[in-house]
Amino acid sequence: MSPGPWERCFWLGGLLCLSVGSSGHAPPTPQPKCTDFQNASLLWGTKLKVQFLLFVPSDPSCGHLVEESSDIQNSGFNATLGTKLIIHGFRALGTKPSWIDAFIQALLHAADSNVIAVDWVYGSTAVYFSAVDNVVKLSLQISRFLRKLLVLGVPESSIHIIGVSLGAHVGGMVGHFYKGQLGRIT
Ligand SMILES: *[C@@H]1O[C@H](CO)[C@@H](O)[C@H](O)[C@H]1NC(C)=O
Ligand SMILES: *[C@@H]1O[C@H](CO)[C@@H](O)[C@H](O)[C@H]1NC(C)=O
């Protein structure tokens, strides 16, 4: 028997009903929610709040926030496919790159692969020099992230880094940390 509306509430001071459940039935399998790029317009680029967003061929418009190896495995990452990692550049206004959605879709349309967008909007905003200051730190963070893919059995040669503008410098530095063993850097 499904609970009636009152069972979904608890009463506060006899006046307010706070809903404690959704009104519909729960879907049979919980879908991981999609995560978008952050907005950093009001903050000034001192923090490097990096997000790694995984996009897979079965759901090319939904970014899965992946941090730990378990997130990667549970979000449809396929270790037998190639992995493309996109790194954007300086973001003067702290906003999401306007080209990135279409670019992700185009990559997934061209070939089945794992596409990972690196959201470093926070660290890439404010003045150009503060974004440049974050390049080494970001490169180390991406290198640590790639290590988690290697642990899942991803060969270094199947990793393709695509860096734009300042993100290209980051890509080059990650490639340096991997001693030139990554598959490709664009
Ligand atoms: C960022 O700002 C845009 C434009 O105002 C908005 O559409 C989007 O939902 C915001 N994203 C997040 C994660 O808050
Ligand atoms: C991973 O990709 C390969 C090659 O396209 C495919 O044969 C396999 O079924 C995929 N694995 C999963 C779990 O989707």
Coordinates of N, CA and C and ligand atoms in Angstrom, one line a residue:
M1 N 0.8 -1.2 0.0 CA 0.0 0.0 0.0 C 0.9 1.2 0.0
S2 N 0.6 2.2 -0.9 CA 1.4 3.4 -0.9 C 0.9 4.4 0.2
P3 N 1.9 5.1 0.7 CA 1.4 6.1 1.8 C 0.6 7.2 1.3
G4 N -0.4 7.6 2.1 CA -1.2 8.7 1.7 C -0.5 10.0 1.8
P5 N -1.0 11.1 1.4 CA -0.3 12.4 1.4 C 0.1 12.8 2.8
W6 N -0.7 12.4 3.8 CA -0.3 12.9 5.2 C 0.9 12.2 5.7
E7 N 1.0 11.0 5.3 CA 2.2 10.2 5.8 C 3.5 10.7 5.2
R8 N 3.4 11.5 4.2 CA 4.6 12.1 3.6 C 5.0 13.3 4.3
C9 N 4.3 13.8 5.2 CA 4.5 15.1 5.8 C 4.9 14.9 7.3
F10 N 5.6 15.9 7.8 CA 5.5 16.0 9.3 C 5.1 17.4 9.6
W11 N 4.4 17.6 10.7 CA 3.8 18.8 11.0 C 4.7 19.6 11.9
L12 N 4.8 20.9 11.6 CA 5.6 21.8 12.4 C 4.7 22.8 13.1
G13 N 4.7 22.7 14.4 CA 3.8 23.6 15.1 C 2.3 23.5 14.7
G14 N 1.9 22.4 14.2 CA 0.6 22.1 13.8 C 0.1 23.0 12.6
L15 N 1.1 23.7 11.9 CA 0.7 24.6 10.9 C 1.3 24.2 9.5
L16 N 2.5 23.9 9.6 CA 3.2 23.7 8.3 C 3.4 22.2 8.1
C17 N 3.1 21.8 6.9 CA 3.4 20.4 6.5 C 4.7 20.4 5.7
L18 N 5.7 19.8 6.2 CA 7.0 19.7 5.4 C 7.0 18.3 4.7
S19 N 7.1 18.4 3.4 CA 7.0 17.1 2.7 C 8.3 16.4 2.9
V20 N 8.2 15.1 3.2 CA 9.4 14.3 3.4 C 9.6 13.2 2.3
G21 N 8.8 13.3 1.3 CA 9.0 12.4 0.2 C 8.5 13.0 -1.1
S22 N 8.8 12.4 -2.2 CA 8.2 12.9 -3.4 C 6.8 12.5 -3.6
S23 N 6.0 13.2 -4.4 CA 4.6 12.8 -4.5 C 4.4 11.6 -5.4
G24 N 5.3 11.4 -6.4 CA 5.2 10.3 -7.3 C 5.9 9.0 -6.7
H25 N 5.7 8.0 -7.5 CA 6.4 6.7 -7.1 C 7.9 6.9 -7.5
A26 N 8.7 6.3 -6.6 CA 10.2 6.3 -7.0 C 10.4 5.4 -8.2
P27 N 11.3 5.9 -9.1 CA 11.6 5.1 -10.3 C 12.3 3.8 -9.8
P28 N 12.1 2.7 -10.6 CA 12.7 1.4 -10.2 C 14.2 1.4 -10.0
T29 N 14.9 2.1 -10.9 CA 16.3 2.2 -10.6 C 16.7 3.7 -10.5
P30 N 17.3 4.1 -9.5 CA 17.7 5.6 -9.4 C 18.7 6.0 -10.4
Q31 N 18.3 7.0 -11.2 CA 19.2 7.5 -12.2 C 20.2 8.5 -11.5
P32 N 21.5 8.4 -11.8 CA 22.4 9.5 -11.3 C 22.0 10.8 -11.9
K33 N 22.0 11.8 -11.1 CA 21.6 13.1 -11.6 C 22.7 13.8 -12.4
C34 N 22.3 14.7 -13.3 CA 23.2 15.3 -14.2 C 23.8 16.5 -13.5
T35 N 25.0 16.8 -13.7 CA 25.7 17.9 -13.1 C 26.2 18.8 -14.2
D36 N 26.0 20.1 -14.1 CA 26.5 21.1 -15.1 C 27.8 21.8 -14.5
F37 N 28.3 22.6 -15.4 CA 29.5 23.4 -15.0 C 29.0 24.4 -13.9
Q38 N 30.0 24.8 -13.1 CA 29.7 25.8 -12.1 C 29.7 27.2 -12.7
N39 N 29.1 28.1 -11.9 CA 29.2 29.5 -12.2 C 30.0 30.2 -11.2
A40 N 31.0 31.0 -11.6 CA 31.9 31.6 -10.6 C 31.9 33.1 -10.7
S41 N 30.8 33.6 -11.2 CA 30.8 35.1 -11.5 C 31.1 36.0 -10.4
L42 N 30.7 35.6 -9.2 CA 30.8 36.5 -8.0 C 32.1 36.2 -7.2
L43 N 32.8 35.2 -7.6 CA 34.0 34.8 -6.8 C 35.2 35.1 -7.7
W44 N 36.3 35.3 -7.1 CA 37.4 35.8 -7.9 C 38.5 34.9 -8.1
G45 N 38.3 33.7 -8.5 CA 39.3 32.9 -9.1 C 40.4 32.5 -8.2
T46 N 40.2 32.5 -6.9 CA 41.3 32.1 -6.0 C 41.2 30.6 -5.7
K47 N 40.0 30.1 -5.7 CA 39.9 28.7 -5.4 C 39.8 27.9 -6.7
L48 N 40.3 26.7 -6.6 CA 40.3 25.8 -7.7 C 39.3 24.7 -7.4
K49 N 38.0 24.9 -7.6 CA 37.0 23.9 -7.3 C 36.8 23.1 -8.6
V50 N 37.6 22.1 -8.8 CA 37.6 21.4 -10.1 C 36.5 20.3 -10.0
Q51 N 35.7 20.2 -11.1 CA 34.7 19.1 -11.2 C 35.1 18.3 -12.5
F52 N 35.1 17.0 -12.4 CA 35.3 16.1 -13.5 C 33.9 15.6 -13.9
L53 N 33.4 16.0 -15.1 CA 32.1 15.6 -15.6 C 32.2 14.6 -16.7
L54 N 31.7 13.4 -16.5 CA 31.8 12.3 -17.4 C 30.5 12.2 -18.3
F55 N 30.8 12.2 -19.6 CA 29.7 12.0 -20.6 C 29.9 10.7 -21.3
V56 N 28.8 9.9 -21.5 CA 28.9 8.6 -22.1 C 28.0 8.6 -23.3
P57 N 28.3 7.7 -24.3 CA 27.4 7.7 -25.5 C 26.0 7.4 -25.3
S58 N 25.6 6.7 -24.3 CA 24.2 6.4 -24.0 C 23.4 7.6 -23.5
D59 N 24.1 8.6 -23.1 CA 23.4 9.8 -22.5 C 24.3 11.0 -22.7
P60 N 24.4 11.4 -24.0 CA 25.5 12.4 -24.3 C 25.3 13.8 -23.7
S61 N 24.1 14.1 -23.2 CA 23.9 15.5 -22.7 C 23.9 15.5 -21.1
C62 N 24.1 14.4 -20.5 CA 24.1 14.4 -19.0 C 25.5 14.2 -18.5
G63 N 26.0 15.2 -17.8 CA 27.3 15.1 -17.1 C 27.2 14.4 -15.8
H64 N 28.0 13.4 -15.6 CA 28.0 12.7 -14.3 C 29.3 13.2 -13.5
L65 N 29.0 13.7 -12.4 CA 30.1 14.2 -11.5 C 30.9 13.0 -11.0
V66 N 32.1 12.9 -11.4 CA 32.9 11.7 -10.9 C 34.1 12.2 -10.1
E67 N 34.2 11.6 -9.0 CA 35.4 11.9 -8.1 C 36.2 10.7 -7.8
E68 N 35.5 9.7 -7.2 CA 36.2 8.4 -6.9 C 36.1 7.4 -8.0
S69 N 36.9 6.4 -7.9 CA 36.9 5.3 -8.9 C 35.5 4.7 -9.0
S70 N 34.8 4.6 -7.8 CA 33.5 4.0 -7.8 C 32.5 4.8 -8.6
D71 N 32.6 6.2 -8.5 CA 31.7 7.0 -9.3 C 31.9 6.8 -10.8
I72 N 33.2 6.6 -11.1 CA 33.5 6.4 -12.5 C 32.9 5.1 -13.0
Q73 N 33.0 4.1 -12.2 CA 32.5 2.8 -12.6 C 30.9 2.8 -12.7
N74 N 30.3 3.6 -11.7 CA 28.9 3.6 -11.7 C 28.2 4.5 -12.6
S75 N 29.0 5.3 -13.4 CA 28.4 6.3 -14.3 C 28.5 5.9 -15.8
G76 N 28.8 4.6 -16.0 CA 28.8 4.2 -17.4 C 30.1 4.3 -18.1
F77 N 31.1 4.6 -17.4 CA 32.5 4.6 -18.0 C 32.8 3.2 -18.5
N78 N 33.3 3.2 -19.8 CA 33.6 1.9 -20.4 C 35.1 1.9 -20.7
A79 N 35.9 1.1 -19.9 CA 37.3 1.1 -20.0 C 37.9 0.6 -21.3
T80 N 37.0 -0.1 -22.1 CA 37.5 -0.6 -23.3 C 37.5 0.5 -24.4
L81 N 36.8 1.6 -24.2 CA 36.7 2.7 -25.2 C 37.8 3.7 -24.9
G82 N 38.1 4.5 -25.8 CA 39.0 5.6 -25.6 C 38.4 6.7 -24.7
T83 N 39.3 7.5 -24.1 CA 38.8 8.5 -23.2 C 39.3 9.9 -23.7
K84 N 38.4 10.8 -23.8 CA 38.8 12.2 -24.2 C 38.5 13.1 -23.1
L85 N 39.5 13.9 -22.7 CA 39.4 14.8 -21.6 C 39.6 16.2 -22.1
I86 N 38.5 17.0 -21.9 CA 38.5 18.4 -22.4 C 38.9 19.4 -21.3
I87 N 39.8 20.3 -21.6 CA 40.2 21.3 -20.7 C 40.0 22.7 -21.3
H88 N 39.1 23.4 -20.7 CA 38.9 24.8 -21.2 C 39.9 25.7 -20.7
G89 N 39.9 27.0 -21.2 CA 40.9 27.9 -20.9 C 40.4 29.0 -19.9
F90 N 41.0 30.2 -20.0 CA 40.7 31.3 -19.2 C 39.2 31.7 -19.4
R91 N 38.5 31.9 -18.3 CA 37.1 32.3 -18.4 C 36.9 33.7 -17.7
A92 N 37.0 34.7 -18.4 CA 37.0 36.1 -17.9 C 35.8 36.3 -16.9
L93 N 34.6 35.8 -17.3 CA 33.4 36.1 -16.5 C 33.0 35.0 -15.6
G94 N 33.8 34.0 -15.5 CA 33.5 32.9 -14.6 C 32.3 32.0 -15.1
T95 N 32.1 31.9 -16.4 CA 31.0 31.2 -16.9 C 31.4 30.0 -17.6
K96 N 30.5 29.1 -17.8 CA 30.7 27.9 -18.6 C 31.1 28.2 -20.1
P97 N 32.0 27.5 -20.7 CA 32.3 27.8 -22.1 C 31.1 27.5 -22.9
S98 N 30.8 28.4 -23.8 CA 29.6 28.3 -24.6 C 29.7 27.2 -25.6
W99 N 30.9 26.8 -26.0 CA 31.0 25.8 -27.1 C 31.0 24.4 -26.6
I100 N 31.1 24.2 -25.2 CA 31.5 22.9 -24.7 C 30.4 21.8 -24.9
D101 N 29.1 22.2 -24.8 CA 28.1 21.2 -24.9 C 28.1 20.6 -26.3
A102 N 28.1 21.5 -27.3 CA 28.1 21.0 -28.7 C 29.4 20.2 -29.0
F103 N 30.5 20.6 -28.4 CA 31.7 19.9 -28.7 C 31.7 18.5 -28.1
I104 N 31.1 18.3 -26.9 CA 31.0 17.0 -26.3 C 30.1 16.1 -27.1
Q105 N 29.0 16.7 -27.6 CA 28.0 15.9 -28.4 C 28.7 15.5 -29.7
A106 N 29.5 16.4 -30.3 CA 30.1 16.1 -31.5 C 31.1 14.9 -31.4
L107 N 31.9 15.0 -30.3 CA 32.9 13.9 -30.0 C 32.2 12.6 -29.8
L108 N 31.1 12.6 -29.1 CA 30.4 11.3 -28.8 C 29.7 10.8 -30.1
H109 N 29.3 11.8 -30.9 CA 28.6 11.4 -32.2 C 29.7 10.8 -33.2
A110 N 30.9 11.3 -33.1 CA 31.9 10.8 -34.0 C 32.4 9.4 -33.7
A111 N 32.5 9.1 -32.4 CA 33.0 7.8 -32.0 C 32.5 7.5 -30.6
D112 N 32.2 6.3 -30.3 CA 31.9 5.9 -28.9 C 33.1 6.1 -28.1
S113 N 33.0 6.8 -27.0 CA 34.2 7.1 -26.2 C 33.6 7.6 -24.8
N114 N 34.5 7.7 -23.9 CA 34.2 8.3 -22.6 C 34.7 9.8 -22.8
V115 N 33.9 10.7 -22.6 CA 34.3 12.1 -22.7 C 34.2 12.7 -21.3
I116 N 35.3 13.3 -20.8 CA 35.4 13.9 -19.5 C 35.7 15.4 -19.7
A117 N 34.8 16.2 -19.2 CA 35.0 17.7 -19.3 C 35.5 18.1 -17.9
V118 N 36.6 18.8 -18.0 CA 37.2 19.3 -16.7 C 36.6 20.7 -16.5
D119 N 35.8 20.9 -15.5 CA 35.3 22.2 -15.1 C 36.2 22.8 -14.1
W120 N 37.0 23.8 -14.5 CA 37.8 24.6 -13.6 C 37.4 26.1 -13.7
V121 N 36.1 26.3 -13.9 CA 35.6 27.6 -14.1 C 36.1 28.5 -12.9
Y122 N 36.0 28.0 -11.7 CA 36.4 28.8 -10.5 C 37.8 29.3 -10.6
G123 N 38.7 28.4 -11.0 CA 40.1 28.7 -11.0 C 40.5 29.5 -12.2
S124 N 39.7 29.6 -13.2 CA 40.1 30.1 -14.5 C 39.5 31.5 -14.7
T125 N 38.9 32.1 -13.7 CA 38.3 33.4 -13.8 C 39.2 34.5 -13.2
A126 N 38.6 35.7 -13.0 CA 39.3 36.8 -12.4 C 40.4 37.3 -13.4
V127 N 41.5 37.7 -13.0 CA 42.5 38.2 -13.9 C 43.3 37.0 -14.5
Y128 N 43.8 37.2 -15.7 CA 44.5 36.1 -16.4 C 45.7 35.6 -15.5
F129 N 46.4 36.4 -14.8 CA 47.5 35.9 -14.1 C 47.1 35.0 -12.9
S130 N 46.0 35.2 -12.4 CA 45.6 34.3 -11.3 C 45.2 33.0 -11.9
A131 N 44.6 33.0 -13.1 CA 44.3 31.7 -13.7 C 45.6 31.0 -14.1
V132 N 46.6 31.7 -14.5 CA 47.9 31.1 -14.9 C 48.5 30.5 -13.6
D133 N 48.3 31.2 -12.5 CA 48.8 30.6 -11.2 C 48.3 29.3 -10.9
N134 N 47.1 29.0 -11.4 CA 46.4 27.7 -11.1 C 46.8 26.6 -12.0
V135 N 47.6 26.9 -13.0 CA 47.9 25.9 -14.1 C 48.6 24.6 -13.5
V136 N 49.6 24.8 -12.7 CA 50.4 23.6 -12.1 C 49.5 22.8 -11.2
K137 N 48.8 23.5 -10.3 CA 47.9 22.9 -9.4 C 46.8 22.0 -10.1
L138 N 46.2 22.6 -11.1 CA 45.2 21.9 -11.9 C 45.8 20.7 -12.6
S139 N 47.0 20.9 -13.2 CA 47.7 19.8 -13.9 C 47.9 18.6 -13.0
L140 N 48.3 18.9 -11.8 CA 48.5 17.8 -10.8 C 47.2 17.2 -10.4
Q141 N 46.2 18.0 -10.3 CA 44.9 17.4 -10.0 C 44.3 16.5 -11.1
I142 N 44.5 16.9 -12.3 CA 44.1 16.1 -13.5 C 44.9 14.8 -13.5
S143 N 46.2 15.0 -13.2 CA 47.1 13.8 -13.3 C 46.7 12.8 -12.2
R144 N 46.3 13.3 -11.1 CA 45.8 12.3 -10.0 C 44.5 11.7 -10.4
F145 N 43.7 12.4 -11.1 CA 42.4 11.9 -11.6 C 42.7 10.8 -12.7
L146 N 43.6 11.0 -13.6 CA 43.9 10.1 -14.6 C 44.4 8.8 -14.0
R147 N 45.1 8.9 -12.9 CA 45.6 7.7 -12.2 C 44.5 6.8 -11.8
K148 N 43.3 7.4 -11.5 CA 42.2 6.5 -11.1 C 41.7 5.7 -12.3
L149 N 41.8 6.4 -13.5 CA 41.4 5.6 -14.7 C 42.3 4.5 -15.0
L150 N 43.6 4.7 -14.8 CA 44.6 3.7 -15.1 C 44.4 2.5 -14.2
V151 N 44.0 2.8 -12.9 CA 43.7 1.7 -12.0 C 42.5 0.9 -12.5
L152 N 41.6 1.5 -13.2 CA 40.5 0.7 -13.8 C 40.9 -0.1 -15.0
G153 N 42.1 0.0 -15.4 CA 42.6 -0.8 -16.5 C 42.6 0.0 -17.8
V154 N 42.5 1.3 -17.8 CA 42.5 2.1 -19.0 C 44.0 2.3 -19.4
P155 N 44.4 2.0 -20.6 CA 45.7 2.2 -21.0 C 46.1 3.6 -21.3
E156 N 47.3 4.0 -20.9 CA 47.7 5.5 -21.1 C 47.5 5.9 -22.6
S157 N 47.7 4.9 -23.5 CA 47.7 5.2 -24.9 C 46.2 5.5 -25.4
S158 N 45.2 5.2 -24.6 CA 43.8 5.4 -25.0 C 43.3 6.8 -24.5
I159 N 44.2 7.5 -23.8 CA 43.7 8.8 -23.3 C 44.1 9.9 -24.2
H160 N 43.2 10.7 -24.6 CA 43.4 11.9 -25.5 C 43.0 13.1 -24.7
I161 N 43.9 14.0 -24.5 CA 43.6 15.3 -23.9 C 43.4 16.4 -24.9
I162 N 42.3 17.1 -24.8 CA 42.0 18.2 -25.7 C 42.0 19.5 -24.9
G163 N 43.0 20.3 -25.1 CA 43.1 21.5 -24.3 C 42.9 22.8 -25.2
V164 N 42.2 23.7 -24.6 CA 41.9 24.9 -25.4 C 42.6 26.1 -24.7
S165 N 43.3 26.9 -25.4 CA 43.9 28.1 -24.9 C 44.8 27.8 -23.6
L166 N 44.5 28.4 -22.5 CA 45.2 28.1 -21.3 C 45.1 26.6 -20.9
G167 N 44.0 26.0 -21.3 CA 43.8 24.5 -21.1 C 44.8 23.7 -21.9
A168 N 45.3 24.2 -23.0 CA 46.3 23.5 -23.8 C 47.6 23.4 -23.0
H169 N 47.9 24.5 -22.3 CA 49.2 24.5 -21.5 C 49.0 23.4 -20.4
V170 N 47.8 23.4 -19.8 CA 47.5 22.4 -18.8 C 47.7 21.0 -19.3
G171 N 47.1 20.8 -20.5 CA 47.2 19.5 -21.2 C 48.7 19.1 -21.4
G172 N 49.5 20.0 -21.9 CA 50.9 19.7 -22.1 C 51.6 19.3 -20.8
M173 N 51.2 20.0 -19.7 CA 51.9 19.7 -18.5 C 51.5 18.3 -17.9
V174 N 50.2 18.0 -18.1 CA 49.7 16.7 -17.7 C 50.5 15.6 -18.5
G175 N 50.7 15.9 -19.8 CA 51.4 15.0 -20.7 C 52.9 14.8 -20.2
H176 N 53.4 15.9 -19.7 CA 54.8 15.9 -19.2 C 54.8 15.0 -17.9
F177 N 53.8 15.2 -17.0 CA 53.8 14.4 -15.8 C 53.7 12.9 -16.1
Y178 N 53.1 12.6 -17.3 CA 53.0 11.2 -17.7 C 54.1 10.8 -18.6
K179 N 55.1 11.6 -18.6 CA 56.4 11.3 -19.4 C 56.1 10.9 -20.9
G180 N 55.1 11.7 -21.4 CA 54.9 11.5 -22.9 C 54.2 10.2 -23.2
Q181 N 53.6 9.5 -22.3 CA 53.0 8.2 -22.5 C 51.5 8.3 -22.9
L182 N 50.9 9.4 -22.7 CA 49.5 9.5 -23.0 C 49.3 9.4 -24.5
G183 N 48.1 8.9 -25.0 CA 47.9 8.6 -26.4 C 48.0 9.9 -27.3
R184 N 47.4 10.9 -26.9 CA 47.4 12.1 -27.8 C 47.0 13.4 -27.0
I185 N 47.6 14.5 -27.4 CA 47.2 15.8 -26.9 C 46.9 16.7 -28.0
T186 N 45.8 17.4 -28.0 CA 45.4 18.3 -29.0 C 45.3 19.7 -28.5
Ligands
LIG1 C1 24.8 29.1 -14.2 O1 24.2 30.3 -14.8 C2 23.4 30.0 -15.9 C3 22.9 31.3 -16.5 O2 22.4 32.2 -15.5 C4 22.2 29.1 -15.5 O3 21.4 28.8 -16.6 C5 22.8 27.8 -14.9 O4 21.7 27.0 -14.4 C6 23.7 28.1 -13.8 N1 24.4 26.8 -13.4 C7 24.5 26.4 -12.2 C8 25.2 25.1 -12.0 O5 24.0 27.0 -11.2
LIG2 C1 32.2 -1.2 -23.9 O1 32.4 -0.9 -25.2 C2 32.6 -2.1 -26.0 C3 33.1 -1.6 -27.4 O2 32.2 -0.8 -28.0 C4 31.3 -2.9 -26.1 O3 31.5 -4.0 -26.8 C5 30.9 -3.2 -24.6 O4 29.6 -3.8 -24.7 C6 30.9 -2.0 -23.8 N1 30.7 -2.4 -22.4 C7 29.6 -1.9 -21.7 C8 29.6 -2.4 -20.3 O5 28.8 -1.1 -22.2

